[in-house]
mmCIF file of C-alpha atoms and ligand atoms in Angstrom:
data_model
loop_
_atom_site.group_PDB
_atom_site.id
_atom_site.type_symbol
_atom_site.label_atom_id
_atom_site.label_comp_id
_atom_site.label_asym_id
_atom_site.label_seq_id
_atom_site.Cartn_x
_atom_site.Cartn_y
_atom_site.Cartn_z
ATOM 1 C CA UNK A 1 -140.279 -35.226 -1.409
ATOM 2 C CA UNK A 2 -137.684 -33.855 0.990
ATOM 3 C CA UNK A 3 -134.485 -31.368 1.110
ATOM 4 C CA UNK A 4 -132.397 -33.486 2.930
ATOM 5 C CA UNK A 5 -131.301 -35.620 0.029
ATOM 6 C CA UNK A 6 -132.614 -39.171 1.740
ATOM 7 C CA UNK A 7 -134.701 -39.235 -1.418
ATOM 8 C CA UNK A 8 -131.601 -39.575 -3.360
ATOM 9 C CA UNK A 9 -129.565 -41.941 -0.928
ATOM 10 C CA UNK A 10 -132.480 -44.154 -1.626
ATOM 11 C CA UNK A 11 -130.833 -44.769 -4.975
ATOM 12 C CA UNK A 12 -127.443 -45.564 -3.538
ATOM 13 C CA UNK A 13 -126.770 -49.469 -3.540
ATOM 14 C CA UNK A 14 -126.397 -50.466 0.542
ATOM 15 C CA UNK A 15 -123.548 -52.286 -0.573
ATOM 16 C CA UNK A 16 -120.744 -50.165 -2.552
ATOM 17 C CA UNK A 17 -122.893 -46.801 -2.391
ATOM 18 C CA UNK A 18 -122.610 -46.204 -6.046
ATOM 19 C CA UNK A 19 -125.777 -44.936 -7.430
ATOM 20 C CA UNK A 20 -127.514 -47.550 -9.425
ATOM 21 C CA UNK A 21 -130.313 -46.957 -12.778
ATOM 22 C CA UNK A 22 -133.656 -47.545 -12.472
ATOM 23 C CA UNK A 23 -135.594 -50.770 -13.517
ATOM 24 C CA UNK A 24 -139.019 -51.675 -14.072
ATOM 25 C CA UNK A 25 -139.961 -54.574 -11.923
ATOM 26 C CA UNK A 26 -141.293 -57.128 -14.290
ATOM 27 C CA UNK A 27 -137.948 -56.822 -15.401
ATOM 28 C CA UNK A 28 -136.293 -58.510 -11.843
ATOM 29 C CA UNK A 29 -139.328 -60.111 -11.455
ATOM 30 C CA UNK A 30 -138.065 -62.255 -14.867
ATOM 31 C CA UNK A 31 -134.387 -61.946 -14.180
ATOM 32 C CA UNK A 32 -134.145 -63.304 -10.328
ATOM 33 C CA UNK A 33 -134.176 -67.045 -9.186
ATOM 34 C CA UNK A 34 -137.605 -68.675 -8.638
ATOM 35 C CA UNK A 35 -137.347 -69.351 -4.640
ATOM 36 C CA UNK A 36 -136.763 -65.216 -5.096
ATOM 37 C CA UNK A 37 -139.879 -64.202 -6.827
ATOM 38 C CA UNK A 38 -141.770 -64.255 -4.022
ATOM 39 C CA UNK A 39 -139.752 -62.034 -2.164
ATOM 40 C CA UNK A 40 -139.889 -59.403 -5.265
ATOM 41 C CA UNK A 41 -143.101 -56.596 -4.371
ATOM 42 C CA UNK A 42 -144.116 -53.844 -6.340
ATOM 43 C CA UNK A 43 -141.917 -51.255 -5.468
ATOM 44 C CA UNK A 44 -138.948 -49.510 -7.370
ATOM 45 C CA UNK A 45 -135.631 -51.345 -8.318
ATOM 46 C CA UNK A 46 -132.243 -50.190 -8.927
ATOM 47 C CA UNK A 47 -129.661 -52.447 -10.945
ATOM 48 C CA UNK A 48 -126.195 -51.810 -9.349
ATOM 49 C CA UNK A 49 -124.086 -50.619 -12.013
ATOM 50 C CA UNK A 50 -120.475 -50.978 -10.258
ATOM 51 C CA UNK A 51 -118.655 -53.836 -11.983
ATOM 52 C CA UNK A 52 -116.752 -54.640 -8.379
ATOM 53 C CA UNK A 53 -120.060 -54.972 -6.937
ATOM 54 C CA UNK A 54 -121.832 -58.400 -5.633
ATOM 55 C CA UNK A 55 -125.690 -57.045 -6.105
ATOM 56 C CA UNK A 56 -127.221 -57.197 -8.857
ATOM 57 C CA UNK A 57 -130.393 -55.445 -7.628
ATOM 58 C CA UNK A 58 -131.789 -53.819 -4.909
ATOM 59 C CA UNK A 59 -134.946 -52.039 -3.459
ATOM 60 C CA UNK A 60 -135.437 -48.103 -2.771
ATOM 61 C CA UNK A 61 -138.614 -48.903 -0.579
ATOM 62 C CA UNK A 62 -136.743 -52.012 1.556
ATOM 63 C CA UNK A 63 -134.638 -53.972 2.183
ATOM 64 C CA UNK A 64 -134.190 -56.104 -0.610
ATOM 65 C CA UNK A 65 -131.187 -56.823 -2.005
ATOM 66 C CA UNK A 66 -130.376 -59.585 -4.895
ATOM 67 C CA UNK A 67 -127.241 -60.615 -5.297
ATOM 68 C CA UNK A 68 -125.598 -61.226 -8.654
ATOM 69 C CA UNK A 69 -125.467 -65.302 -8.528
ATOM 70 C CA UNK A 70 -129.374 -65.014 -7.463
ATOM 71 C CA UNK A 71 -130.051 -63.686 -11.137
ATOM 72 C CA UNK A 72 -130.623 -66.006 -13.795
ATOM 73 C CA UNK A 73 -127.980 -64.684 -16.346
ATOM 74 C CA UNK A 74 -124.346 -63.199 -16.011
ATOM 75 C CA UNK A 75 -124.430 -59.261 -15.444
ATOM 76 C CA UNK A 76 -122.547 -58.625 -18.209
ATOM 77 C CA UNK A 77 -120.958 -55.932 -16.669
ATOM 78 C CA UNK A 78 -120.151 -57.285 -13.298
ATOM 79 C CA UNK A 79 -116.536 -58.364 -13.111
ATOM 80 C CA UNK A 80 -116.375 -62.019 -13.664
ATOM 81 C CA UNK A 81 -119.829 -62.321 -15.840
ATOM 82 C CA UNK A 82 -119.215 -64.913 -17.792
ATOM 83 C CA UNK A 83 -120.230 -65.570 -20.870
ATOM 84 C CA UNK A 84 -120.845 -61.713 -21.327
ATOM 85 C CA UNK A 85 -123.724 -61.495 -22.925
ATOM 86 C CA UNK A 86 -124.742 -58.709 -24.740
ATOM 87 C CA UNK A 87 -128.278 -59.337 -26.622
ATOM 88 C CA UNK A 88 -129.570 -61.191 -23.862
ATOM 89 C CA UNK A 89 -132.836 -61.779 -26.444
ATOM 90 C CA UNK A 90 -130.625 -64.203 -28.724
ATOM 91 C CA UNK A 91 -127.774 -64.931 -26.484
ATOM 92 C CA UNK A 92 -125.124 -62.942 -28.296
ATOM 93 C CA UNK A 93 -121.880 -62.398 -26.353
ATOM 94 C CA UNK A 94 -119.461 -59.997 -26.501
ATOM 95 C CA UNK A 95 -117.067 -62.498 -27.823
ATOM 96 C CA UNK A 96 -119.062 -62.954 -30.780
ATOM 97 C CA UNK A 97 -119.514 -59.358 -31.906
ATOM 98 C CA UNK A 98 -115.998 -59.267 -31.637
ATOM 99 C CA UNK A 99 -115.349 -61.569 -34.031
ATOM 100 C CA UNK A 100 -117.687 -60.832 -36.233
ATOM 101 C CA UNK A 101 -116.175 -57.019 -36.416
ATOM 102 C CA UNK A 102 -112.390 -58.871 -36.434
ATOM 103 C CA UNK A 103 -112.971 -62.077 -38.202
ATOM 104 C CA UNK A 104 -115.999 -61.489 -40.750
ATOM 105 C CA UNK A 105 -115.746 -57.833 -41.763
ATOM 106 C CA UNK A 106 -118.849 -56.458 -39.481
ATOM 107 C CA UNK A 107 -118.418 -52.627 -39.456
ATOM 108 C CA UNK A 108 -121.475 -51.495 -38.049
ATOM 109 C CA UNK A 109 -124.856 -52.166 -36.173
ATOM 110 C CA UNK A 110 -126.505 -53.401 -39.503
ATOM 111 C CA UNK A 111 -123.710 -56.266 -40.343
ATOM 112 C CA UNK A 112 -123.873 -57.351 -36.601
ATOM 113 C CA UNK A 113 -127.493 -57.993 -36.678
ATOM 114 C CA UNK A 114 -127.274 -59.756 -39.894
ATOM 115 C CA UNK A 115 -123.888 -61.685 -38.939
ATOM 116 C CA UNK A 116 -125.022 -62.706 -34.857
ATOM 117 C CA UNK A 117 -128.610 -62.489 -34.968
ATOM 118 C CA UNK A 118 -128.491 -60.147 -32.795
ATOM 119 C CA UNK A 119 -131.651 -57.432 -31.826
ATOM 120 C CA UNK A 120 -134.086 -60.647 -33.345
ATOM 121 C CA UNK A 121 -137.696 -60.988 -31.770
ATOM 122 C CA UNK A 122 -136.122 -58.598 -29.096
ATOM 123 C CA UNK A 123 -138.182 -59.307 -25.724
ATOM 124 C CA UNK A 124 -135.412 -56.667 -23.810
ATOM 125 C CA UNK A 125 -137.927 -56.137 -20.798
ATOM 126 C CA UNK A 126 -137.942 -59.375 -19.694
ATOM 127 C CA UNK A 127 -134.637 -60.591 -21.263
ATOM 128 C CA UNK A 128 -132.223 -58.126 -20.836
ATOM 129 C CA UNK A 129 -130.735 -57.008 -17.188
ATOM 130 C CA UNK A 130 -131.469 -53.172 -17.464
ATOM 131 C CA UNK A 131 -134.946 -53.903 -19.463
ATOM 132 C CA UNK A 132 -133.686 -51.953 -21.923
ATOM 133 C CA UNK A 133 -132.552 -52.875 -25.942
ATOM 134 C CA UNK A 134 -128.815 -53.689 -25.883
ATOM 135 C CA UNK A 135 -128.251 -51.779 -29.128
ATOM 136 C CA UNK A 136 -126.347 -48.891 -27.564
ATOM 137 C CA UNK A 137 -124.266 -51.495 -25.848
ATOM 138 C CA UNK A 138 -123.593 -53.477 -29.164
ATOM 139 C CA UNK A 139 -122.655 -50.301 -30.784
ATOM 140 C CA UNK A 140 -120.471 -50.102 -27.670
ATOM 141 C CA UNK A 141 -118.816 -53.037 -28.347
ATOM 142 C CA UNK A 142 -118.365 -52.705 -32.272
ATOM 143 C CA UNK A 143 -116.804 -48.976 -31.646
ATOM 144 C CA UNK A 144 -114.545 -50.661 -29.204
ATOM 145 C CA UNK A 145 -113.403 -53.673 -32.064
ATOM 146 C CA UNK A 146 -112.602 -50.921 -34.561
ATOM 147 C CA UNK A 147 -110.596 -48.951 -32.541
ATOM 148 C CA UNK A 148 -112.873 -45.930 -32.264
HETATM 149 ZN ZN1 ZN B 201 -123.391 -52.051 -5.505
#
């Protein structure tokens, strides 16, 4: 470690120089392209989290960057994702969650997972984009339906 902050610059996608979040590997290892995988090392990964932003992914260690149409699912965050998934694990969109909260009465996490399936046999390392369980996202979503 260093004090002249090009520890944390590392972190800064090379494209919009927004800092990105941390991601496990075997979690772009699953989510890029096959003629990619090769190209994807052992070394630390940052999802880019700006919406306006063509990567998806990139390296701290080189020079890799993955672009957004090099991933195998729609970022659901990135701009023109589409459909926006949300449980990547059971292919829940946002669409559907906000239905189910309009349409069929869903008020919270619990009626979601029984109306949409959604959070079932969750496999989030390997399914989901961050690597991470989508529930604070659904709740996300659900506050947004009702209004709060
Ligand atoms: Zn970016």
């Amino acid at each position: 470690m260093d004090s002249t902050g090009l520890v944390e610059e590392k972190k800064l996608c090379r494209n919009c120089n927004e800092e990105g979040t941390k991601v496990k590997t075997i979690t772009v290892k699953h989510m890029v392209i096959g003629s990619l995988l090769p190209t994807v090392t052992d070394a630390d990964y940052y999802l880019c989290t700006n919406g306006k932003c063509d990567i998806a992914y990139y390296s701290s260690e080189s020079d890799l960057q993955i672009k957004k149409e090099q991933v195998k699912v729609p970022i659901w965050f990135k701009e023109d994702a589409n459909p926006k998934y949300i449980c990547y694990c059971n292919r829940v969109t946002e669409a559907h969650i906000i239905n189910a909260v309009r349409n069929e009465g869903a008020k919270n996490m619990k009626d979601i997972i029984k109306l949409t399936s959604a959070m079932k046999n969750g496999k989030c390392e390997v399914n989901h984009p961050t690597g991470k369980c989508c529930s604070p996202i659904i709740q996300e979503v659900i506050n947004n339906a009702l209004g709060i």
